Amino acid sequence: MILKFLRLFKIIRVTLRYGIDEIAISGLKVPRTARLIETLLFWRDLSAPRGERLRKALEDLGPIFVKLGQVLSTRRDLMPPDIADELAKLQDRVPSFDPDLAIAQITKSLGAHPDTLFASFERVPVASASIAQVHFATLKDGREVAVKVLRPGMKETIDKDVALMQVAAGWLEALWADGKRLKAKEVVGEFDKYLHDELDLMREAANGSQLRRNFQNSDLLLVPEMYWDYCSSSVIVMERMNGIPISQIDKLQAAGVDLAKLSRDGVTIFFTQIFRDGFFHADMHPGNILVSTDPATFGRYIALDFGIVGTLNDFDKDYLSQNFLAFFQRDYKRVAEAHIESGWAPKDTRVDELEAAVRACCEPIFDRPLKDISFGQVLLRLFQTSRRFNVEVQPQLVLLQKTLLNIEGLGRQLDPELDLWKTAKPYLERWMNEQVGWRGLIDKLKAEAPRYSHIFPQLPRLAHQALSRAGEQNNSNEMLAALLSEQRSTNTLLKVIIYFGGGLFAGVIAAQLLLHFYFIG
């Protein structure tokens, strides 16, 4: 309890130091409270931009809050652009933990000491992040590997900090006018799930294995092999990859790498993941990408760290391709219709109003040469326009937009003349052809062929059963009709008997009364 209180005190102190409260002051639902806070904290220097102050505060609060900032930077549908841009600069600058703790974690998870498991194990880590750190090792058969070890005690730390974030999110929604729109509690809940997913390294290993399989025969991307006999939820062992970090452009040029081709290849890889596989690496920042210098694979991308991946179904891919193509054909009405048809915009949304809003934010883009148009910015403008019309932005598309911005920025850093549209257009057109044209029909028939092979031999029996049931149904219908006819006849006869009997009874009574009065009279 004392530790929790001290942690809360530190959060409040850092918040006041960097003026994070000032970001929300202008939107407080109680203006007098806002003025009081400004008066009491007059001594602070808040001259730095609000996004920069927020970034520094999160860095001071530690790795969990840094991760929160990274997640918030992807929610450009919720965050103001200046804050999202600044949070995108956050990196995991986390000191490594004691190698003895890593060795203990490996021993506990894999059931043997690293000296027993490996021919050699480097105690000094080569990389360290907020969730895990990496050591190099060599298997007994001589294969070089990278060993990723989860930080000890991460689950408890995450649970405590997320609980405090939930409290802060409740205050934010209660006090800030924009708190409800920013969905603070929802964002913290999403962050909680994201962190706990990352705590399971087996999930990351499975993601990497899937991506490797998707690009098994590709000459564009290399993905390390996972050694499953050495993997658990807190330790994974994978093939060691050697290359130059993609951010070190001088070294790439000195090695003779064709940067223009590398730039185009990056775009090709991304759109292949989207429109062919529907499964994409969603954390492709420069720290997770190397370029191979091995003669056999020279110039290929190397992907690392598969804790965050995105998936798209056929509906998502169709939505994206239609929107991208409609944007670049300036068919804003089709963009509006696609949003309403998808159910992401309310059904009562007027197409002409949404069309006008999309036109207003996107038309200025086309005043520049096509190669200068930013895919990421187009998607970002789409999200910003969506807010006004209560469009529900899907989480997988937010993740896609964040990844697309990373890829686009990286591509243009490698080659400022990169024409992203020219590179991506063939994939969009191919996807539409596969979905709508004859090729798409043939592919779908091929995909369904195994099911048809089981169904076709059963068709005669199924047809006979259907006809038998129909015959039984017809017989039942005839019997029911006969019963109804018989019932109607019976009802008619009963009516006659009742009317006749009633009349006879009434006549007898009347005769008795007449005779009675006659003899008495």
mmCIF file of N, CA and C in Angstrom, residues 19 48 54 90 100 104 109 118 131 138 161 173 182 184 212 221 262 274 342 345 351 356 370 400 433:
data_model
loop_
_atom_site.group_PDB
_atom_site.id
_atom_site.type_symbol
_atom_site.label_atom_id
_atom_site.label_comp_id
_atom_site.label_asym_id
_atom_site.label_seq_id
_atom_site.Cartn_x
_atom_site.Cartn_y
_atom_site.Cartn_z
ATOM 1 N N GLY A 19 3.724 20.235 -16.230
ATOM 2 C CA GLY A 19 2.503 20.955 -16.601
ATOM 3 C C GLY A 19 1.540 20.130 -17.420
ATOM 4 N N ALA A 48 7.720 25.309 -23.149
ATOM 5 C CA ALA A 48 7.917 24.247 -24.147
ATOM 6 C C ALA A 48 6.568 23.781 -24.691
ATOM 7 N N LEU A 54 4.723 16.468 -22.489
ATOM 8 C CA LEU A 54 4.088 15.173 -22.224
ATOM 9 C C LEU A 54 5.064 14.029 -22.494
ATOM 10 N N LEU A 90 9.020 8.679 -28.977
ATOM 11 C CA LEU A 90 9.385 7.891 -27.797
ATOM 12 C C LEU A 90 10.086 6.602 -28.202
ATOM 13 N N ASP A 100 22.466 -12.015 -14.052
ATOM 14 C CA ASP A 100 22.145 -13.144 -13.176
ATOM 15 C C ASP A 100 20.633 -13.393 -13.130
ATOM 16 N N ALA A 104 18.730 -16.751 -14.293
ATOM 17 C CA ALA A 104 17.745 -17.414 -13.426
ATOM 18 C C ALA A 104 16.419 -17.615 -14.159
ATOM 19 N N SER A 109 12.596 -21.217 -16.754
ATOM 20 C CA SER A 109 11.667 -21.419 -17.870
ATOM 21 C C SER A 109 11.999 -22.640 -18.707
ATOM 22 N N PHE A 118 23.426 -24.215 -23.868
ATOM 23 C CA PHE A 118 24.138 -23.642 -25.003
ATOM 24 C C PHE A 118 25.635 -23.971 -24.936
ATOM 25 N N ILE A 131 10.188 -4.400 -22.034
ATOM 26 C CA ILE A 131 9.587 -5.686 -21.709
ATOM 27 C C ILE A 131 10.625 -6.787 -21.568
ATOM 28 N N THR A 138 25.224 -19.515 -28.581
ATOM 29 C CA THR A 138 25.502 -20.493 -29.635
ATOM 30 C C THR A 138 24.990 -21.853 -29.190
ATOM 31 N N ASP A 161 0.756 -0.176 -12.329
ATOM 32 C CA ASP A 161 0.725 1.080 -13.079
ATOM 33 C C ASP A 161 -0.570 1.231 -13.874
ATOM 34 N N GLU A 173 -11.983 11.748 -17.728
ATOM 35 C CA GLU A 173 -13.302 11.758 -18.353
ATOM 36 C C GLU A 173 -14.297 12.577 -17.545
ATOM 37 N N LEU A 182 -12.127 11.387 -26.073
ATOM 38 C CA LEU A 182 -10.823 10.737 -26.127
ATOM 39 C C LEU A 182 -10.863 9.296 -25.625
ATOM 40 N N ALA A 184 -10.719 7.830 -22.662
ATOM 41 C CA ALA A 184 -9.536 7.556 -21.843
ATOM 42 C C ALA A 184 -9.553 6.148 -21.255
ATOM 43 N N ARG A 212 7.496 -15.472 -41.200
ATOM 44 C CA ARG A 212 8.556 -16.183 -41.920
ATOM 45 C C ARG A 212 7.950 -17.113 -42.974
ATOM 46 N N LEU A 221 12.454 -10.131 -47.983
ATOM 47 C CA LEU A 221 12.403 -10.059 -46.513
ATOM 48 C C LEU A 221 12.919 -11.349 -45.885
ATOM 49 N N LEU A 262 15.933 -0.262 -52.061
ATOM 50 C CA LEU A 262 15.560 -0.619 -50.695
ATOM 51 C C LEU A 262 14.260 0.080 -50.291
ATOM 52 N N ILE A 274 -0.287 -6.583 -46.545
ATOM 53 C CA ILE A 274 -1.663 -6.109 -46.407
ATOM 54 C C ILE A 274 -2.599 -6.838 -47.348
ATOM 55 N N SER A 342 -20.040 0.148 -44.878
ATOM 56 C CA SER A 342 -19.275 -0.697 -43.956
ATOM 57 C C SER A 342 -19.884 -0.725 -42.564
ATOM 58 N N ALA A 345 -19.836 4.337 -40.335
ATOM 59 C CA ALA A 345 -20.530 5.613 -40.182
ATOM 60 C C ALA A 345 -21.998 5.296 -39.918
ATOM 61 N N VAL A 351 -24.922 11.188 -47.259
ATOM 62 C CA VAL A 351 -23.785 10.929 -48.136
ATOM 63 C C VAL A 351 -23.178 12.236 -48.630
ATOM 64 N N ALA A 356 -18.735 16.011 -48.881
ATOM 65 C CA ALA A 356 -18.194 17.375 -48.860
ATOM 66 C C ALA A 356 -17.059 17.513 -47.851
ATOM 67 N N LEU A 370 2.052 13.851 -57.787
ATOM 68 C CA LEU A 370 1.573 12.601 -57.217
ATOM 69 C C LEU A 370 2.596 11.952 -56.292
ATOM 70 N N LEU A 400 -2.769 -0.140 -38.644
ATOM 71 C CA LEU A 400 -2.286 -0.075 -40.028
ATOM 72 C C LEU A 400 -1.797 1.328 -40.365
ATOM 73 N N ASN A 433 -9.091 -6.743 -58.703
ATOM 74 C CA ASN A 433 -9.318 -7.736 -59.749
ATOM 75 C C ASN A 433 -9.534 -9.121 -59.145
#
